[in-house]
């Protein structure tokens, strides 16, 4: 099963993608997580990506497409994947379609997690990410047992630099300009499903399971 998560930054794509991955036994692939791991390890790719990410802009298509095509070659992708944060532009979606078509395959579901802009700033300013395992929490909606400490691995939690309100505003306008057109793109391909992302996390997930099948 090949699933794409669509939605504004902070809509809950990562939260839901992790649950989908666990239930359906497919890998959760987040291009944002891959870039952050590269930044942490100070790779050349990480250094390049950081200049764009810090400003809330998109990393150039060529870099992202090469990265994801390499990731698809790994053995765990044999039965599909859930993509979180890719594609983010029409050229990225076209590159994905082309690569899949060459193997006689196609995207099965594009799930749009809908959350209005007015809820996003609150979601992002309360998001906390673990520096160790990448788990994400929310100080109000999904708090850890001990404040500032990851439940899963015990490492400390941080507010991502690009989750600060000034950057979030730019990320939202980049989203509307470059990523939102993908909703129409996947509607035309007849694989779009819309879910109300303002509901609590478990309800959002059960709506997604209704779309994907138990
Ligand atoms: P995205 O991957 O789309 O950027 P995340 O999954 O990281 O978004 O979610 C953004 C923030 O909102 C996180 O702090 C997460 O814990 C929280 N969150 C996710 N889904 C919900 C929800 N349904 N209700 C309230 N908060 C949520
Ligand atoms: P995310 O973790 O998905 O919110 O992504 C964080 C940042 O990484 C984005 O604001 C972009 O700068 C960059 N990024 C992640 N995925 C992509 C992508 N598919 N295309 C371009 N930039 C991306």
PDB file of C-alpha atoms and ligand atoms in Angstrom:
ATOM      1  CA  UNK A   1       0.000   0.000   0.000  1.00  0.00           C
ATOM      2  CA  UNK A   2       1.443   3.369  -1.061  1.00  0.00           C
ATOM      3  CA  UNK A   3       0.033   6.227   0.959  1.00  0.00           C
ATOM      4  CA  UNK A   4       0.725   9.959   0.864  1.00  0.00           C
ATOM      5  CA  UNK A   5      -0.083  12.280   3.752  1.00  0.00           C
ATOM      6  CA  UNK A   6      -1.153  15.773   2.687  1.00  0.00           C
ATOM      7  CA  UNK A   7      -1.855  18.750   4.910  1.00  0.00           C
ATOM      8  CA  UNK A   8      -0.400  21.976   6.250  1.00  0.00           C
ATOM      9  CA  UNK A   9       2.701  21.917   8.469  1.00  0.00           C
ATOM     10  CA  UNK A  10       1.468  20.871  11.911  1.00  0.00           C
ATOM     11  CA  UNK A  11      -1.767  19.292  10.633  1.00  0.00           C
ATOM     12  CA  UNK A  12      -0.809  15.966  12.208  1.00  0.00           C
ATOM     13  CA  UNK A  13       0.692  14.134   9.205  1.00  0.00           C
ATOM     14  CA  UNK A  14       3.588  12.683  11.203  1.00  0.00           C
ATOM     15  CA  UNK A  15       1.388  11.729  14.153  1.00  0.00           C
ATOM     16  CA  UNK A  16      -0.988   9.804  11.883  1.00  0.00           C
ATOM     17  CA  UNK A  17       1.726   8.399   9.598  1.00  0.00           C
ATOM     18  CA  UNK A  18       3.397   6.707  12.598  1.00  0.00           C
ATOM     19  CA  UNK A  19       0.098   5.058  13.547  1.00  0.00           C
ATOM     20  CA  UNK A  20      -0.565   3.959   9.949  1.00  0.00           C
ATOM     21  CA  UNK A  21       2.959   2.514   9.679  1.00  0.00           C
ATOM     22  CA  UNK A  22       2.477   0.505  12.879  1.00  0.00           C
ATOM     23  CA  UNK A  23      -0.967  -0.821  11.940  1.00  0.00           C
ATOM     24  CA  UNK A  24      -0.247  -1.749   8.315  1.00  0.00           C
ATOM     25  CA  UNK A  25       3.390  -2.843   8.738  1.00  0.00           C
ATOM     26  CA  UNK A  26       4.864  -0.371   6.240  1.00  0.00           C
ATOM     27  CA  UNK A  27       7.672   2.159   6.789  1.00  0.00           C
ATOM     28  CA  UNK A  28       6.937   5.782   7.706  1.00  0.00           C
ATOM     29  CA  UNK A  29       9.116   7.939   5.458  1.00  0.00           C
ATOM     30  CA  UNK A  30       9.413  11.598   6.449  1.00  0.00           C
ATOM     31  CA  UNK A  31      11.645  13.736   4.245  1.00  0.00           C
ATOM     32  CA  UNK A  32      11.768  16.316   7.068  1.00  0.00           C
ATOM     33  CA  UNK A  33      13.101  13.629   9.469  1.00  0.00           C
ATOM     34  CA  UNK A  34      15.694  12.541   6.893  1.00  0.00           C
ATOM     35  CA  UNK A  35      16.887  16.141   6.486  1.00  0.00           C
ATOM     36  CA  UNK A  36      17.000  16.671  10.274  1.00  0.00           C
ATOM     37  CA  UNK A  37      19.084  13.482  10.691  1.00  0.00           C
ATOM     38  CA  UNK A  38      21.476  14.789   8.014  1.00  0.00           C
ATOM     39  CA  UNK A  39      21.716  18.153   9.789  1.00  0.00           C
ATOM     40  CA  UNK A  40      22.466  16.396  13.081  1.00  0.00           C
ATOM     41  CA  UNK A  41      25.231  14.356  11.411  1.00  0.00           C
ATOM     42  CA  UNK A  42      26.495  17.470   9.613  1.00  0.00           C
ATOM     43  CA  UNK A  43      26.443  15.858   6.147  1.00  0.00           C
ATOM     44  CA  UNK A  44      26.755  17.870   2.943  1.00  0.00           C
ATOM     45  CA  UNK A  45      23.046  17.278   2.242  1.00  0.00           C
ATOM     46  CA  UNK A  46      22.191  18.449   5.753  1.00  0.00           C
ATOM     47  CA  UNK A  47      24.204  21.644   5.335  1.00  0.00           C
ATOM     48  CA  UNK A  48      22.443  22.404   2.042  1.00  0.00           C
ATOM     49  CA  UNK A  49      18.952  21.611   3.382  1.00  0.00           C
ATOM     50  CA  UNK A  50      19.427  23.662   6.563  1.00  0.00           C
ATOM     51  CA  UNK A  51      19.747  26.951   4.668  1.00  0.00           C
ATOM     52  CA  UNK A  52      16.231  26.465   3.281  1.00  0.00           C
ATOM     53  CA  UNK A  53      14.619  24.848   6.334  1.00  0.00           C
ATOM     54  CA  UNK A  54      15.712  27.616   8.704  1.00  0.00           C
ATOM     55  CA  UNK A  55      13.834  30.138   6.566  1.00  0.00           C
ATOM     56  CA  UNK A  56      10.729  27.963   6.274  1.00  0.00           C
ATOM     57  CA  UNK A  57      11.338  27.467   2.565  1.00  0.00           C
ATOM     58  CA  UNK A  58      11.291  24.247   0.581  1.00  0.00           C
ATOM     59  CA  UNK A  59      14.487  22.377  -0.217  1.00  0.00           C
ATOM     60  CA  UNK A  60      14.946  22.312  -4.055  1.00  0.00           C
ATOM     61  CA  UNK A  61      13.042  19.531  -5.839  1.00  0.00           C
ATOM     62  CA  UNK A  62      16.165  17.818  -7.282  1.00  0.00           C
ATOM     63  CA  UNK A  63      17.652  17.248  -3.825  1.00  0.00           C
ATOM     64  CA  UNK A  64      14.417  15.859  -2.396  1.00  0.00           C
ATOM     65  CA  UNK A  65      13.584  13.643  -5.372  1.00  0.00           C
ATOM     66  CA  UNK A  66      17.070  12.043  -5.457  1.00  0.00           C
ATOM     67  CA  UNK A  67      16.886  11.414  -1.739  1.00  0.00           C
ATOM     68  CA  UNK A  68      13.466   9.751  -1.826  1.00  0.00           C
ATOM     69  CA  UNK A  69      14.285   7.611  -4.892  1.00  0.00           C
ATOM     70  CA  UNK A  70      17.285   6.222  -2.981  1.00  0.00           C
ATOM     71  CA  UNK A  71      15.106   5.545   0.049  1.00  0.00           C
ATOM     72  CA  UNK A  72      12.603   3.553  -2.070  1.00  0.00           C
ATOM     73  CA  UNK A  73      15.407   1.125  -2.996  1.00  0.00           C
ATOM     74  CA  UNK A  74      15.635  -0.098   0.595  1.00  0.00           C
ATOM     75  CA  UNK A  75      14.171  -3.527   1.338  1.00  0.00           C
ATOM     76  CA  UNK A  76      11.526  -2.310   3.786  1.00  0.00           C
ATOM     77  CA  UNK A  77       9.688  -0.509   0.938  1.00  0.00           C
ATOM     78  CA  UNK A  78       8.789  -3.775  -0.827  1.00  0.00           C
ATOM     79  CA  UNK A  79       5.178  -3.698   0.438  1.00  0.00           C
ATOM     80  CA  UNK A  80       4.694   0.066   0.190  1.00  0.00           C
ATOM     81  CA  UNK A  81       5.138   3.010   2.528  1.00  0.00           C
ATOM     82  CA  UNK A  82       3.463   6.004   4.057  1.00  0.00           C
ATOM     83  CA  UNK A  83       5.034   9.250   2.856  1.00  0.00           C
ATOM     84  CA  UNK A  84       4.972  12.226   5.219  1.00  0.00           C
ATOM     85  CA  UNK A  85       6.097  15.568   3.801  1.00  0.00           C
ATOM     86  CA  UNK A  86       6.692  14.265   0.277  1.00  0.00           C
ATOM     87  CA  UNK A  87       5.593  15.233  -2.338  1.00  0.00           C
ATOM     88  CA  UNK A  88       5.321  18.932  -1.531  1.00  0.00           C
ATOM     89  CA  UNK A  89       5.280  20.400  -5.067  1.00  0.00           C
ATOM     90  CA  UNK A  90       3.692  19.399  -8.380  1.00  0.00           C
ATOM     91  CA  UNK A  91       7.107  18.527  -9.925  1.00  0.00           C
ATOM     92  CA  UNK A  92       7.790  16.208  -6.941  1.00  0.00           C
ATOM     93  CA  UNK A  93       4.391  14.516  -7.428  1.00  0.00           C
ATOM     94  CA  UNK A  94       5.093  14.103 -11.132  1.00  0.00           C
ATOM     95  CA  UNK A  95       8.526  12.602 -10.407  1.00  0.00           C
ATOM     96  CA  UNK A  96       6.927  10.129  -7.994  1.00  0.00           C
ATOM     97  CA  UNK A  97       4.223   9.166 -10.516  1.00  0.00           C
ATOM     98  CA  UNK A  98       6.818   8.679 -13.236  1.00  0.00           C
ATOM     99  CA  UNK A  99       8.984   6.437 -11.044  1.00  0.00           C
ATOM    100  CA  UNK A 100       5.990   4.369  -9.933  1.00  0.00           C
ATOM    101  CA  UNK A 101       4.581   4.097 -13.450  1.00  0.00           C
ATOM    102  CA  UNK A 102       7.894   2.702 -14.708  1.00  0.00           C
ATOM    103  CA  UNK A 103       7.258  -0.233 -12.353  1.00  0.00           C
ATOM    104  CA  UNK A 104       3.552  -0.555 -13.238  1.00  0.00           C
ATOM    105  CA  UNK A 105       2.561   0.944  -9.882  1.00  0.00           C
ATOM    106  CA  UNK A 106       0.687   4.018  -8.609  1.00  0.00           C
ATOM    107  CA  UNK A 107      -0.184   5.896  -5.421  1.00  0.00           C
ATOM    108  CA  UNK A 108      -3.093   4.114  -3.676  1.00  0.00           C
ATOM    109  CA  UNK A 109      -4.259   6.816  -1.255  1.00  0.00           C
ATOM    110  CA  UNK A 110      -3.533  10.513  -0.691  1.00  0.00           C
ATOM    111  CA  UNK A 111      -4.960  11.468   2.692  1.00  0.00           C
ATOM    112  CA  UNK A 112      -5.495  15.162   3.271  1.00  0.00           C
ATOM    113  CA  UNK A 113      -5.520  16.018   6.980  1.00  0.00           C
ATOM    114  CA  UNK A 114      -7.457  19.274   7.056  1.00  0.00           C
ATOM    115  CA  UNK A 115      -6.690  21.838   9.778  1.00  0.00           C
ATOM    116  CA  UNK A 116      -7.444  25.562   9.351  1.00  0.00           C
ATOM    117  CA  UNK A 117      -4.547  28.037   9.550  1.00  0.00           C
ATOM    118  CA  UNK A 118      -5.817  29.552  12.804  1.00  0.00           C
ATOM    119  CA  UNK A 119      -5.173  26.244  14.652  1.00  0.00           C
ATOM    120  CA  UNK A 120      -1.734  25.722  13.150  1.00  0.00           C
ATOM    121  CA  UNK A 121       0.313  28.293  15.079  1.00  0.00           C
ATOM    122  CA  UNK A 122      -0.879  26.791  18.372  1.00  0.00           C
ATOM    123  CA  UNK A 123      -0.117  23.256  17.169  1.00  0.00           C
ATOM    124  CA  UNK A 124       3.414  24.219  16.133  1.00  0.00           C
ATOM    125  CA  UNK A 125       4.360  26.382  19.099  1.00  0.00           C
ATOM    126  CA  UNK A 126       3.318  23.527  21.420  1.00  0.00           C
ATOM    127  CA  UNK A 127       5.054  20.781  19.435  1.00  0.00           C
ATOM    128  CA  UNK A 128       8.115  19.261  21.094  1.00  0.00           C
ATOM    129  CA  UNK A 129      10.479  16.921  19.286  1.00  0.00           C
ATOM    130  CA  UNK A 130      12.841  14.404  20.858  1.00  0.00           C
ATOM    131  CA  UNK A 131      16.509  14.981  19.964  1.00  0.00           C
ATOM    132  CA  UNK A 132      17.156  11.231  20.364  1.00  0.00           C
ATOM    133  CA  UNK A 133      14.427   9.265  18.569  1.00  0.00           C
ATOM    134  CA  UNK A 134      12.448  11.992  16.772  1.00  0.00           C
ATOM    135  CA  UNK A 135       9.177  11.261  18.608  1.00  0.00           C
ATOM    136  CA  UNK A 136       6.830  14.254  18.692  1.00  0.00           C
ATOM    137  CA  UNK A 137       4.605  15.480  21.478  1.00  0.00           C
ATOM    138  CA  UNK A 138       2.448  18.490  22.231  1.00  0.00           C
ATOM    139  CA  UNK A 139       2.640  20.326  25.544  1.00  0.00           C
ATOM    140  CA  UNK A 140      -1.166  20.517  25.737  1.00  0.00           C
ATOM    141  CA  UNK A 141      -2.639  17.851  23.418  1.00  0.00           C
ATOM    142  CA  UNK A 142      -0.091  15.035  23.816  1.00  0.00           C
ATOM    143  CA  UNK A 143       2.163  15.764  26.808  1.00  0.00           C
ATOM    144  CA  UNK A 144       4.995  13.539  28.042  1.00  0.00           C
ATOM    145  CA  UNK A 145       4.824  11.923  31.489  1.00  0.00           C
ATOM    146  CA  UNK A 146       7.791  14.008  32.677  1.00  0.00           C
ATOM    147  CA  UNK A 147       7.976  17.535  31.256  1.00  0.00           C
ATOM    148  CA  UNK A 148      10.753  17.961  28.688  1.00  0.00           C
ATOM    149  CA  UNK A 149      11.748  14.270  28.656  1.00  0.00           C
ATOM    150  CA  UNK A 150      10.849  11.768  25.880  1.00  0.00           C
ATOM    151  CA  UNK A 151       8.563   8.935  27.062  1.00  0.00           C
ATOM    152  CA  UNK A 152      10.054   6.582  24.472  1.00  0.00           C
ATOM    153  CA  UNK A 153      13.826   7.048  24.943  1.00  0.00           C
ATOM    154  CA  UNK A 154      14.415   9.441  27.860  1.00  0.00           C
ATOM    155  CA  UNK A 155      16.244  12.069  25.778  1.00  0.00           C
ATOM    156  CA  UNK A 156      15.401  15.748  26.032  1.00  0.00           C
ATOM    157  CA  UNK A 157      12.730  17.514  24.004  1.00  0.00           C
ATOM    158  CA  UNK A 158      13.199  20.677  21.978  1.00  0.00           C
ATOM    159  CA  UNK A 159      11.082  23.244  20.129  1.00  0.00           C
ATOM    160  CA  UNK A 160      12.164  22.970  16.482  1.00  0.00           C
ATOM    161  CA  UNK A 161      13.747  26.195  15.182  1.00  0.00           C
ATOM    162  CA  UNK A 162      11.308  26.213  12.278  1.00  0.00           C
ATOM    163  CA  UNK A 163       8.316  25.891  14.657  1.00  0.00           C
ATOM    164  CA  UNK A 164       8.849  29.418  15.978  1.00  0.00           C
ATOM    165  CA  UNK A 165       5.878  31.641  15.018  1.00  0.00           C
ATOM    166  CA  UNK A 166       7.790  33.884  12.530  1.00  0.00           C
ATOM    167  CA  UNK A 167       8.946  30.842  10.530  1.00  0.00           C
ATOM    168  CA  UNK A 168       5.596  29.072  10.809  1.00  0.00           C
ATOM    169  CA  UNK A 169       3.899  32.008   9.065  1.00  0.00           C
ATOM    170  CA  UNK A 170       6.269  31.642   6.121  1.00  0.00           C
ATOM    171  CA  UNK A 171       5.864  27.846   6.075  1.00  0.00           C
ATOM    172  CA  UNK A 172       2.092  28.299   5.887  1.00  0.00           C
ATOM    173  CA  UNK A 173       2.297  30.670   2.939  1.00  0.00           C
ATOM    174  CA  UNK A 174       4.748  28.314   1.185  1.00  0.00           C
ATOM    175  CA  UNK A 175       2.263  25.498   1.877  1.00  0.00           C
ATOM    176  CA  UNK A 176      -0.669  27.377   0.312  1.00  0.00           C
ATOM    177  CA  UNK A 177       1.348  28.391  -2.713  1.00  0.00           C
ATOM    178  CA  UNK A 178       3.284  25.224  -3.519  1.00  0.00           C
ATOM    179  CA  UNK A 179       1.760  22.234  -1.717  1.00  0.00           C
ATOM    180  CA  UNK A 180      -1.997  22.842  -1.552  1.00  0.00           C
ATOM    181  CA  UNK A 181      -2.324  22.391  -5.367  1.00  0.00           C
ATOM    182  CA  UNK A 182      -1.516  18.712  -4.744  1.00  0.00           C
ATOM    183  CA  UNK A 183      -5.007  18.262  -3.288  1.00  0.00           C
ATOM    184  CA  UNK A 184      -6.488  18.849  -6.752  1.00  0.00           C
ATOM    185  CA  UNK A 185      -3.742  16.810  -8.364  1.00  0.00           C
ATOM    186  CA  UNK A 186      -4.630  13.708  -6.326  1.00  0.00           C
ATOM    187  CA  UNK A 187      -8.389  14.375  -6.575  1.00  0.00           C
ATOM    188  CA  UNK A 188      -7.981  14.185 -10.363  1.00  0.00           C
ATOM    189  CA  UNK A 189      -6.052  10.918  -9.958  1.00  0.00           C
ATOM    190  CA  UNK A 190      -9.047   9.660  -7.938  1.00  0.00           C
ATOM    191  CA  UNK A 191      -7.022   8.684  -4.873  1.00  0.00           C
ATOM    192  CA  UNK A 192      -7.833  11.622  -2.568  1.00  0.00           C
ATOM    193  CA  UNK A 193      -9.468  11.149   0.844  1.00  0.00           C
ATOM    194  CA  UNK A 194     -10.148  14.074   3.187  1.00  0.00           C
ATOM    195  CA  UNK A 195     -10.208  13.768   6.981  1.00  0.00           C
ATOM    196  CA  UNK A 196     -11.015  16.405   9.606  1.00  0.00           C
ATOM    197  CA  UNK A 197      -7.694  16.952  11.411  1.00  0.00           C
ATOM    198  CA  UNK A 198      -9.193  19.165  14.131  1.00  0.00           C
ATOM    199  CA  UNK A 199     -10.632  16.124  15.910  1.00  0.00           C
ATOM    200  CA  UNK A 200      -8.663  14.320  18.614  1.00  0.00           C
ATOM    201  CA  UNK A 201      -5.819  12.117  17.371  1.00  0.00           C
ATOM    202  CA  UNK A 202      -7.617   8.800  17.893  1.00  0.00           C
ATOM    203  CA  UNK A 203     -10.717   9.974  15.983  1.00  0.00           C
ATOM    204  CA  UNK A 204      -8.567  11.247  13.111  1.00  0.00           C
ATOM    205  CA  UNK A 205      -6.896   7.822  13.014  1.00  0.00           C
ATOM    206  CA  UNK A 206     -10.174   5.898  13.007  1.00  0.00           C
ATOM    207  CA  UNK A 207     -11.396   8.049  10.096  1.00  0.00           C
ATOM    208  CA  UNK A 208      -8.181   7.174   8.237  1.00  0.00           C
ATOM    209  CA  UNK A 209      -8.606   3.452   8.960  1.00  0.00           C
ATOM    210  CA  UNK A 210     -12.136   3.717   7.525  1.00  0.00           C
ATOM    211  CA  UNK A 211     -10.593   4.989   4.301  1.00  0.00           C
ATOM    212  CA  UNK A 212      -7.731   2.463   4.132  1.00  0.00           C
ATOM    213  CA  UNK A 213      -9.695  -0.556   5.315  1.00  0.00           C
ATOM    214  CA  UNK A 214      -9.110  -2.487   8.552  1.00  0.00           C
TER     215      UNK A 214
HETATM  216  P1  LIG B   1       2.957  17.458  10.830  1.00  0.00           P
HETATM  217  O1  LIG B   1       3.692  16.160  10.684  1.00  0.00           O
HETATM  218  O2  LIG B   1       1.763  17.561   9.904  1.00  0.00           O
HETATM  219  O3  LIG B   1       3.852  18.664  10.734  1.00  0.00           O
HETATM  220  P2  LIG B   1       2.627  16.640  13.635  1.00  0.00           P
HETATM  221  O4  LIG B   1       2.089  15.237  13.477  1.00  0.00           O
HETATM  222  O5  LIG B   1       4.036  16.765  14.072  1.00  0.00           O
HETATM  223  O6  LIG B   1       2.330  17.495  12.285  1.00  0.00           O
HETATM  224  O7  LIG B   1       1.644  17.421  14.643  1.00  0.00           O
HETATM  225  C1  LIG B   1       1.904  18.793  14.990  1.00  0.00           C
HETATM  226  C2  LIG B   1       1.651  18.984  16.489  1.00  0.00           C
HETATM  227  O8  LIG B   1       0.246  18.863  16.760  1.00  0.00           O
HETATM  228  C3  LIG B   1       2.362  17.940  17.375  1.00  0.00           C
HETATM  229  O9  LIG B   1       2.777  18.588  18.565  1.00  0.00           O
HETATM  230  C4  LIG B   1       1.280  16.891  17.644  1.00  0.00           C
HETATM  231  O10 LIG B   1       1.473  16.247  18.902  1.00  0.00           O
HETATM  232  C5  LIG B   1      -0.003  17.750  17.649  1.00  0.00           C
HETATM  233  N1  LIG B   1      -1.166  17.056  17.090  1.00  0.00           N
HETATM  234  C6  LIG B   1      -1.190  16.151  16.062  1.00  0.00           C
HETATM  235  N2  LIG B   1      -2.453  15.734  15.825  1.00  0.00           N
HETATM  236  C7  LIG B   1      -3.254  16.391  16.693  1.00  0.00           C
HETATM  237  C8  LIG B   1      -4.666  16.410  16.962  1.00  0.00           C
HETATM  238  N3  LIG B   1      -5.511  15.652  16.242  1.00  0.00           N
HETATM  239  N4  LIG B   1      -5.122  17.223  17.955  1.00  0.00           N
HETATM  240  C9  LIG B   1      -4.261  18.003  18.664  1.00  0.00           C
HETATM  241  N5  LIG B   1      -2.931  18.044  18.475  1.00  0.00           N
HETATM  242  C10 LIG B   1      -2.418  17.251  17.508  1.00  0.00           C
HETATM  243  P1  LIG B   2       8.578  18.712   7.889  1.00  0.00           P
HETATM  244  O1  LIG B   2       9.319  17.958   8.932  1.00  0.00           O
HETATM  245  O2  LIG B   2       7.838  17.810   6.929  1.00  0.00           O
HETATM  246  O3  LIG B   2       7.683  19.801   8.464  1.00  0.00           O
HETATM  247  O4  LIG B   2       9.680  19.455   6.985  1.00  0.00           O
HETATM  248  C1  LIG B   2      10.550  20.416   7.549  1.00  0.00           C
HETATM  249  C2  LIG B   2      11.248  21.182   6.422  1.00  0.00           C
HETATM  250  O5  LIG B   2      12.046  20.292   5.618  1.00  0.00           O
HETATM  251  C3  LIG B   2      10.326  21.888   5.420  1.00  0.00           C
HETATM  252  O6  LIG B   2       9.875  23.168   5.870  1.00  0.00           O
HETATM  253  C4  LIG B   2      11.254  21.993   4.190  1.00  0.00           C
HETATM  254  O7  LIG B   2      12.196  23.045   4.342  1.00  0.00           O
HETATM  255  C5  LIG B   2      12.021  20.670   4.249  1.00  0.00           C
HETATM  256  N1  LIG B   2      11.324  19.603   3.474  1.00  0.00           N
HETATM  257  C6  LIG B   2      10.814  18.442   3.966  1.00  0.00           C
HETATM  258  N2  LIG B   2      10.245  17.726   2.983  1.00  0.00           N
HETATM  259  C7  LIG B   2      10.391  18.449   1.837  1.00  0.00           C
HETATM  260  C8  LIG B   2       9.990  18.265   0.484  1.00  0.00           C
HETATM  261  N3  LIG B   2       9.319  17.168   0.086  1.00  0.00           N
HETATM  262  N4  LIG B   2      10.310  19.238  -0.414  1.00  0.00           N
HETATM  263  C9  LIG B   2      10.992  20.341  -0.050  1.00  0.00           C
HETATM  264  N5  LIG B   2      11.373  20.581   1.204  1.00  0.00           N
HETATM  265  C10 LIG B   2      11.093  19.653   2.150  1.00  0.00           C
END
